[in-house]
C-alpha cells in the first residue's frame, strides 16, 4: 500500500517540523499553499503559529472556504495549538472578530495557561495515544497554548494534563476525522501523535 499523502498548511508556523514528523511516521508530506494542493492530499496538518494570522492568510490565499468544504466532506485534519483553535467551533478569549474554520464541537480557551507563561513542558495521561499507565508518559511541549474548556458528546478526549495547576485539563481531542492537540509533538522526538494521525488518514483513504 502506498503511504498516505498528508499536507501541511504552509502559510505560517512550524511547517518543517511537521513535515519531518509525518515522514518519520510513515506518510509522504506536501506543503499546501493553494487550492490545487489542498485537493491533492489525503489529510492535512494545521501547524502551530498564530491563529489570527493564519485565519487572515487563509482568506488571502483563497483557502478558507475550500478548506471548510473539505472538512465538511470528511478530510482528516490534525491541528496543533493555533491549529486546534482553527478547528474549534467556539473560542474564548479570541481576538475581536476572530473566526475559525470549525468542525470540532469544542470550546477552546486561547492562551489558557496564562500570558505570563510562554512555554512549559508537562507529562500527559493519554491512553489512546499509546501513553497509558504502563507506557512511557507523553511528554508535551506547550507554547502560549489553548486548552479545551468544554467538549461536546461526540468528542473523544485523547489527553489530559497529569498534575500541577492545570491538572485534568483536556489538551488533545478527536472527533471523527478531526484531531487536535494544544501542544507541539512536532518539536519533540516522540512521534506517537503523528503516528495516530497517519493511521487515521490511512484508514479513511478510499
Ligand atoms: N496563542 C497562539 C494563537 O492564539 C497559538 C500559539 C501556538 O500555536 N504555539 O494562535
PDB file of C-alpha atoms and ligand atoms in Angstrom:
ATOM      1  CA  UNK A   1       0.000   0.000   0.000  1.00  0.00           C
ATOM      2  CA  UNK A   2       1.340   3.454  -0.846  1.00  0.00           C
ATOM      3  CA  UNK A   3       1.944   5.796   2.018  1.00  0.00           C
ATOM      4  CA  UNK A   4      -0.795   8.430   2.501  1.00  0.00           C
ATOM      5  CA  UNK A   5      -0.070  11.935   1.209  1.00  0.00           C
ATOM      6  CA  UNK A   6      -0.532  14.435   4.025  1.00  0.00           C
ATOM      7  CA  UNK A   7      -0.422  18.186   3.512  1.00  0.00           C
ATOM      8  CA  UNK A   8       0.961  20.724   5.963  1.00  0.00           C
ATOM      9  CA  UNK A   9      -0.683  24.133   5.668  1.00  0.00           C
ATOM     10  CA  UNK A  10       2.343  26.318   4.941  1.00  0.00           C
ATOM     11  CA  UNK A  11       1.121  29.894   5.397  1.00  0.00           C
ATOM     12  CA  UNK A  12       2.758  30.491   8.794  1.00  0.00           C
ATOM     13  CA  UNK A  13       4.083  28.473  11.710  1.00  0.00           C
ATOM     14  CA  UNK A  14       6.308  25.467  12.275  1.00  0.00           C
ATOM     15  CA  UNK A  15       5.783  23.728   8.941  1.00  0.00           C
ATOM     16  CA  UNK A  16       9.122  21.936   8.512  1.00  0.00           C
ATOM     17  CA  UNK A  17       8.897  20.194  11.869  1.00  0.00           C
ATOM     18  CA  UNK A  18       5.509  18.696  10.906  1.00  0.00           C
ATOM     19  CA  UNK A  19       6.838  17.594   7.512  1.00  0.00           C
ATOM     20  CA  UNK A  20       9.671  15.731   9.256  1.00  0.00           C
ATOM     21  CA  UNK A  21       7.408  14.179  11.901  1.00  0.00           C
ATOM     22  CA  UNK A  22       4.942  12.984   9.221  1.00  0.00           C
ATOM     23  CA  UNK A  23       7.718  11.454   7.133  1.00  0.00           C
ATOM     24  CA  UNK A  24       9.114   9.736  10.233  1.00  0.00           C
ATOM     25  CA  UNK A  25       5.614   8.346  10.893  1.00  0.00           C
ATOM     26  CA  UNK A  26       5.107   6.644   7.533  1.00  0.00           C
ATOM     27  CA  UNK A  27       3.453   9.366   5.423  1.00  0.00           C
ATOM     28  CA  UNK A  28       4.501  11.398   2.406  1.00  0.00           C
ATOM     29  CA  UNK A  29       4.251  15.134   3.143  1.00  0.00           C
ATOM     30  CA  UNK A  30       3.340  18.068   0.910  1.00  0.00           C
ATOM     31  CA  UNK A  31       3.326  21.754   1.843  1.00  0.00           C
ATOM     32  CA  UNK A  32      -0.043  23.334   0.990  1.00  0.00           C
ATOM     33  CA  UNK A  33      -0.467  26.969  -0.074  1.00  0.00           C
ATOM     34  CA  UNK A  34      -3.003  26.728  -2.900  1.00  0.00           C
ATOM     35  CA  UNK A  35      -6.348  25.095  -3.563  1.00  0.00           C
ATOM     36  CA  UNK A  36      -4.895  22.631  -6.101  1.00  0.00           C
ATOM     37  CA  UNK A  37      -2.512  21.305  -3.433  1.00  0.00           C
ATOM     38  CA  UNK A  38      -5.382  21.034  -0.967  1.00  0.00           C
ATOM     39  CA  UNK A  39      -7.287  18.908  -3.484  1.00  0.00           C
ATOM     40  CA  UNK A  40      -4.349  16.511  -3.820  1.00  0.00           C
ATOM     41  CA  UNK A  41      -3.892  15.499  -0.181  1.00  0.00           C
ATOM     42  CA  UNK A  42      -5.447  12.627   1.813  1.00  0.00           C
ATOM     43  CA  UNK A  43      -5.160  14.569   5.071  1.00  0.00           C
ATOM     44  CA  UNK A  44      -3.921  17.934   6.353  1.00  0.00           C
ATOM     45  CA  UNK A  45      -1.986  19.308   9.325  1.00  0.00           C
ATOM     46  CA  UNK A  46      -2.685  22.829  10.615  1.00  0.00           C
ATOM     47  CA  UNK A  47       0.542  23.803  12.387  1.00  0.00           C
ATOM     48  CA  UNK A  48       1.087  25.964  15.441  1.00  0.00           C
ATOM     49  CA  UNK A  49       1.755  29.651  14.932  1.00  0.00           C
ATOM     50  CA  UNK A  50      -0.729  32.460  15.459  1.00  0.00           C
ATOM     51  CA  UNK A  51      -4.357  31.567  14.796  1.00  0.00           C
ATOM     52  CA  UNK A  52      -5.432  35.118  13.858  1.00  0.00           C
ATOM     53  CA  UNK A  53      -2.569  35.426  11.340  1.00  0.00           C
ATOM     54  CA  UNK A  54      -3.283  32.006   9.835  1.00  0.00           C
ATOM     55  CA  UNK A  55      -7.001  32.912   9.565  1.00  0.00           C
ATOM     56  CA  UNK A  56      -6.122  36.114   7.642  1.00  0.00           C
ATOM     57  CA  UNK A  57      -3.712  34.265   5.348  1.00  0.00           C
ATOM     58  CA  UNK A  58      -6.320  31.559   4.656  1.00  0.00           C
ATOM     59  CA  UNK A  59      -8.546  34.331   3.261  1.00  0.00           C
ATOM     60  CA  UNK A  60      -5.664  35.985   1.355  1.00  0.00           C
ATOM     61  CA  UNK A  61      -4.729  32.679  -0.291  1.00  0.00           C
ATOM     62  CA  UNK A  62      -8.403  31.829  -1.046  1.00  0.00           C
ATOM     63  CA  UNK A  63      -8.175  28.691   1.068  1.00  0.00           C
ATOM     64  CA  UNK A  64     -10.677  29.443   3.857  1.00  0.00           C
ATOM     65  CA  UNK A  65     -13.869  28.243   2.124  1.00  0.00           C
ATOM     66  CA  UNK A  66     -12.226  25.372   0.163  1.00  0.00           C
ATOM     67  CA  UNK A  67     -10.752  24.056   3.413  1.00  0.00           C
ATOM     68  CA  UNK A  68     -14.083  24.365   5.252  1.00  0.00           C
ATOM     69  CA  UNK A  69     -15.714  22.413   2.406  1.00  0.00           C
ATOM     70  CA  UNK A  70     -13.089  19.646   2.530  1.00  0.00           C
ATOM     71  CA  UNK A  71     -13.509  19.413   6.323  1.00  0.00           C
ATOM     72  CA  UNK A  72     -17.284  19.073   5.847  1.00  0.00           C
ATOM     73  CA  UNK A  73     -16.577  16.326   3.258  1.00  0.00           C
ATOM     74  CA  UNK A  74     -14.609  14.355   5.863  1.00  0.00           C
ATOM     75  CA  UNK A  75     -10.985  15.308   5.139  1.00  0.00           C
ATOM     76  CA  UNK A  76      -8.849  14.133   8.085  1.00  0.00           C
ATOM     77  CA  UNK A  77      -7.277  17.216   9.682  1.00  0.00           C
ATOM     78  CA  UNK A  78      -4.932  17.458  12.658  1.00  0.00           C
ATOM     79  CA  UNK A  79      -4.471  20.871  14.288  1.00  0.00           C
ATOM     80  CA  UNK A  80      -1.681  21.644  16.743  1.00  0.00           C
ATOM     81  CA  UNK A  81      -2.005  24.651  19.089  1.00  0.00           C
ATOM     82  CA  UNK A  82      -3.095  27.500  16.739  1.00  0.00           C
ATOM     83  CA  UNK A  83      -4.399  24.651  14.546  1.00  0.00           C
ATOM     84  CA  UNK A  84      -6.562  23.440  17.450  1.00  0.00           C
ATOM     85  CA  UNK A  85      -8.035  26.941  17.733  1.00  0.00           C
ATOM     86  CA  UNK A  86      -8.772  26.980  13.982  1.00  0.00           C
ATOM     87  CA  UNK A  87     -10.657  23.664  14.200  1.00  0.00           C
ATOM     88  CA  UNK A  88     -12.728  24.642  17.248  1.00  0.00           C
ATOM     89  CA  UNK A  89     -16.379  25.593  16.809  1.00  0.00           C
ATOM     90  CA  UNK A  90     -16.124  28.107  19.680  1.00  0.00           C
ATOM     91  CA  UNK A  91     -13.292  30.257  21.162  1.00  0.00           C
ATOM     92  CA  UNK A  92     -12.982  32.060  24.483  1.00  0.00           C
ATOM     93  CA  UNK A  93     -10.518  34.990  24.736  1.00  0.00           C
ATOM     94  CA  UNK A  94     -10.277  35.215  20.934  1.00  0.00           C
ATOM     95  CA  UNK A  95      -9.161  38.413  19.198  1.00  0.00           C
ATOM     96  CA  UNK A  96     -12.025  40.787  18.261  1.00  0.00           C
ATOM     97  CA  UNK A  97     -13.799  39.336  15.220  1.00  0.00           C
ATOM     98  CA  UNK A  98     -11.665  36.183  15.197  1.00  0.00           C
ATOM     99  CA  UNK A  99     -13.271  33.356  13.180  1.00  0.00           C
ATOM    100  CA  UNK A 100     -12.412  29.700  12.963  1.00  0.00           C
ATOM    101  CA  UNK A 101     -12.821  27.024  10.319  1.00  0.00           C
ATOM    102  CA  UNK A 102     -14.688  24.924  12.887  1.00  0.00           C
ATOM    103  CA  UNK A 103     -15.617  21.269  12.745  1.00  0.00           C
ATOM    104  CA  UNK A 104     -14.717  20.198  16.278  1.00  0.00           C
ATOM    105  CA  UNK A 105     -17.567  20.523  18.769  1.00  0.00           C
ATOM    106  CA  UNK A 106     -15.350  22.099  21.431  1.00  0.00           C
ATOM    107  CA  UNK A 107     -14.859  25.435  23.159  1.00  0.00           C
ATOM    108  CA  UNK A 108     -11.171  26.303  23.413  1.00  0.00           C
ATOM    109  CA  UNK A 109      -9.711  28.984  25.604  1.00  0.00           C
ATOM    110  CA  UNK A 110      -6.947  30.825  23.804  1.00  0.00           C
ATOM    111  CA  UNK A 111      -3.676  31.436  25.735  1.00  0.00           C
ATOM    112  CA  UNK A 112      -5.344  29.457  28.510  1.00  0.00           C
ATOM    113  CA  UNK A 113      -2.274  28.647  30.577  1.00  0.00           C
ATOM    114  CA  UNK A 114      -1.687  32.340  31.296  1.00  0.00           C
ATOM    115  CA  UNK A 115       0.000  35.008  29.237  1.00  0.00           C
ATOM    116  CA  UNK A 116       2.936  35.265  31.619  1.00  0.00           C
ATOM    117  CA  UNK A 117       3.896  31.648  30.915  1.00  0.00           C
ATOM    118  CA  UNK A 118       5.219  31.481  27.362  1.00  0.00           C
ATOM    119  CA  UNK A 119       6.204  27.871  27.209  1.00  0.00           C
ATOM    120  CA  UNK A 120       6.473  24.889  29.500  1.00  0.00           C
ATOM    121  CA  UNK A 121       6.510  21.100  29.467  1.00  0.00           C
ATOM    122  CA  UNK A 122       4.142  18.609  31.098  1.00  0.00           C
ATOM    123  CA  UNK A 123       3.604  14.868  31.237  1.00  0.00           C
ATOM    124  CA  UNK A 124       0.208  13.800  29.949  1.00  0.00           C
ATOM    125  CA  UNK A 125      -2.158  10.915  30.506  1.00  0.00           C
ATOM    126  CA  UNK A 126      -3.025   9.743  27.005  1.00  0.00           C
ATOM    127  CA  UNK A 127      -4.010   6.048  26.808  1.00  0.00           C
ATOM    128  CA  UNK A 128      -5.495   6.433  23.304  1.00  0.00           C
ATOM    129  CA  UNK A 129      -2.215   7.912  22.064  1.00  0.00           C
ATOM    130  CA  UNK A 130      -0.220   4.962  23.349  1.00  0.00           C
ATOM    131  CA  UNK A 131       0.692   6.644  26.642  1.00  0.00           C
ATOM    132  CA  UNK A 132      -1.303   4.615  29.156  1.00  0.00           C
ATOM    133  CA  UNK A 133      -0.289   3.803  32.750  1.00  0.00           C
ATOM    134  CA  UNK A 134       2.269   1.167  31.718  1.00  0.00           C
ATOM    135  CA  UNK A 135       3.786   3.135  28.789  1.00  0.00           C
ATOM    136  CA  UNK A 136       6.275   5.995  28.835  1.00  0.00           C
ATOM    137  CA  UNK A 137       4.312   9.196  29.591  1.00  0.00           C
ATOM    138  CA  UNK A 138       3.650  11.548  26.709  1.00  0.00           C
ATOM    139  CA  UNK A 139       5.948  14.482  27.356  1.00  0.00           C
ATOM    140  CA  UNK A 140       4.307  17.550  25.843  1.00  0.00           C
ATOM    141  CA  UNK A 141       5.666  20.999  24.971  1.00  0.00           C
ATOM    142  CA  UNK A 142       3.182  23.892  25.256  1.00  0.00           C
ATOM    143  CA  UNK A 143       3.798  27.356  23.731  1.00  0.00           C
ATOM    144  CA  UNK A 144       1.158  30.038  24.549  1.00  0.00           C
ATOM    145  CA  UNK A 145      -1.249  27.162  24.291  1.00  0.00           C
ATOM    146  CA  UNK A 146      -5.025  26.902  24.432  1.00  0.00           C
ATOM    147  CA  UNK A 147      -6.883  24.191  26.295  1.00  0.00           C
ATOM    148  CA  UNK A 148     -10.298  22.641  25.719  1.00  0.00           C
ATOM    149  CA  UNK A 149     -12.732  24.268  28.125  1.00  0.00           C
ATOM    150  CA  UNK A 150     -15.741  22.181  27.119  1.00  0.00           C
ATOM    151  CA  UNK A 151     -16.261  19.303  24.672  1.00  0.00           C
ATOM    152  CA  UNK A 152     -19.482  18.048  23.064  1.00  0.00           C
ATOM    153  CA  UNK A 153     -20.742  14.469  23.390  1.00  0.00           C
ATOM    154  CA  UNK A 154     -19.188  13.250  20.113  1.00  0.00           C
ATOM    155  CA  UNK A 155     -15.698  14.407  21.127  1.00  0.00           C
ATOM    156  CA  UNK A 156     -13.222  11.828  22.394  1.00  0.00           C
ATOM    157  CA  UNK A 157     -10.673  13.097  24.934  1.00  0.00           C
ATOM    158  CA  UNK A 158      -7.200  11.881  23.914  1.00  0.00           C
ATOM    159  CA  UNK A 159      -5.037  13.521  26.573  1.00  0.00           C
ATOM    160  CA  UNK A 160      -5.239  15.453  29.810  1.00  0.00           C
ATOM    161  CA  UNK A 161      -2.543  17.169  31.880  1.00  0.00           C
ATOM    162  CA  UNK A 162      -1.407  14.708  34.547  1.00  0.00           C
ATOM    163  CA  UNK A 163      -0.788  17.066  37.513  1.00  0.00           C
ATOM    164  CA  UNK A 164       0.011  20.608  38.639  1.00  0.00           C
ATOM    165  CA  UNK A 165      -2.200  23.716  38.459  1.00  0.00           C
ATOM    166  CA  UNK A 166      -3.570  22.663  35.039  1.00  0.00           C
ATOM    167  CA  UNK A 167      -4.041  19.032  36.151  1.00  0.00           C
ATOM    168  CA  UNK A 168      -7.004  17.371  34.428  1.00  0.00           C
ATOM    169  CA  UNK A 169      -7.284  19.958  31.629  1.00  0.00           C
ATOM    170  CA  UNK A 170      -8.123  18.481  28.216  1.00  0.00           C
ATOM    171  CA  UNK A 171      -5.267  19.074  25.764  1.00  0.00           C
ATOM    172  CA  UNK A 172      -5.927  16.581  22.944  1.00  0.00           C
ATOM    173  CA  UNK A 173      -9.197  15.537  21.286  1.00  0.00           C
ATOM    174  CA  UNK A 174     -10.594  13.632  18.332  1.00  0.00           C
ATOM    175  CA  UNK A 175     -13.993  13.783  16.647  1.00  0.00           C
ATOM    176  CA  UNK A 176     -14.499  11.705  13.526  1.00  0.00           C
ATOM    177  CA  UNK A 177     -11.684  12.585  11.117  1.00  0.00           C
ATOM    178  CA  UNK A 178     -10.553  15.635  13.124  1.00  0.00           C
ATOM    179  CA  UNK A 179      -7.812  15.604  15.731  1.00  0.00           C
ATOM    180  CA  UNK A 180      -6.270  18.432  17.739  1.00  0.00           C
ATOM    181  CA  UNK A 181      -3.615  18.931  20.390  1.00  0.00           C
ATOM    182  CA  UNK A 182      -2.898  22.049  22.435  1.00  0.00           C
ATOM    183  CA  UNK A 183       0.790  21.047  22.475  1.00  0.00           C
ATOM    184  CA  UNK A 184       3.528  20.626  19.862  1.00  0.00           C
ATOM    185  CA  UNK A 185       4.521  16.979  19.292  1.00  0.00           C
ATOM    186  CA  UNK A 186       6.360  18.006  16.103  1.00  0.00           C
ATOM    187  CA  UNK A 187       9.169  19.595  18.118  1.00  0.00           C
ATOM    188  CA  UNK A 188       9.793  16.516  20.248  1.00  0.00           C
ATOM    189  CA  UNK A 189      11.280  13.207  19.148  1.00  0.00           C
ATOM    190  CA  UNK A 190       8.161  11.336  20.329  1.00  0.00           C
ATOM    191  CA  UNK A 191       6.065  10.724  17.198  1.00  0.00           C
ATOM    192  CA  UNK A 192       3.094   8.923  18.777  1.00  0.00           C
ATOM    193  CA  UNK A 193       0.605  11.719  17.950  1.00  0.00           C
ATOM    194  CA  UNK A 194       1.681  11.875  14.292  1.00  0.00           C
ATOM    195  CA  UNK A 195       1.581   8.080  14.056  1.00  0.00           C
ATOM    196  CA  UNK A 196      -2.025   8.052  15.284  1.00  0.00           C
ATOM    197  CA  UNK A 197      -2.947  10.743  12.729  1.00  0.00           C
ATOM    198  CA  UNK A 198      -1.179   8.942   9.863  1.00  0.00           C
ATOM    199  CA  UNK A 199      -3.104   5.787  10.861  1.00  0.00           C
ATOM    200  CA  UNK A 200      -6.375   7.759  10.850  1.00  0.00           C
ATOM    201  CA  UNK A 201      -5.643   9.147   7.364  1.00  0.00           C
ATOM    202  CA  UNK A 202      -4.663   5.706   6.044  1.00  0.00           C
ATOM    203  CA  UNK A 203      -7.871   4.149   7.407  1.00  0.00           C
ATOM    204  CA  UNK A 204     -10.058   6.856   5.848  1.00  0.00           C
ATOM    205  CA  UNK A 205      -8.443   6.712   2.414  1.00  0.00           C
ATOM    206  CA  UNK A 206     -10.723   5.295  -0.290  1.00  0.00           C
TER     207      UNK A 206
HETATM  208  N1  LIG B   1      -1.560  31.622  21.092  1.00  0.00           N
HETATM  209  C1  LIG B   1      -1.498  31.272  19.707  1.00  0.00           C
HETATM  210  C2  LIG B   1      -2.801  31.610  18.992  1.00  0.00           C
HETATM  211  O1  LIG B   1      -3.694  32.139  19.527  1.00  0.00           O
HETATM  212  C3  LIG B   1      -1.175  29.804  19.493  1.00  0.00           C
HETATM  213  C4  LIG B   1       0.255  29.514  19.894  1.00  0.00           C
HETATM  214  C5  LIG B   1       0.870  28.378  19.153  1.00  0.00           C
HETATM  215  O2  LIG B   1       0.370  27.889  18.148  1.00  0.00           O
HETATM  216  N2  LIG B   1       2.028  27.974  19.606  1.00  0.00           N
HETATM  217  O3  LIG B   1      -2.926  31.336  17.844  1.00  0.00           O
END
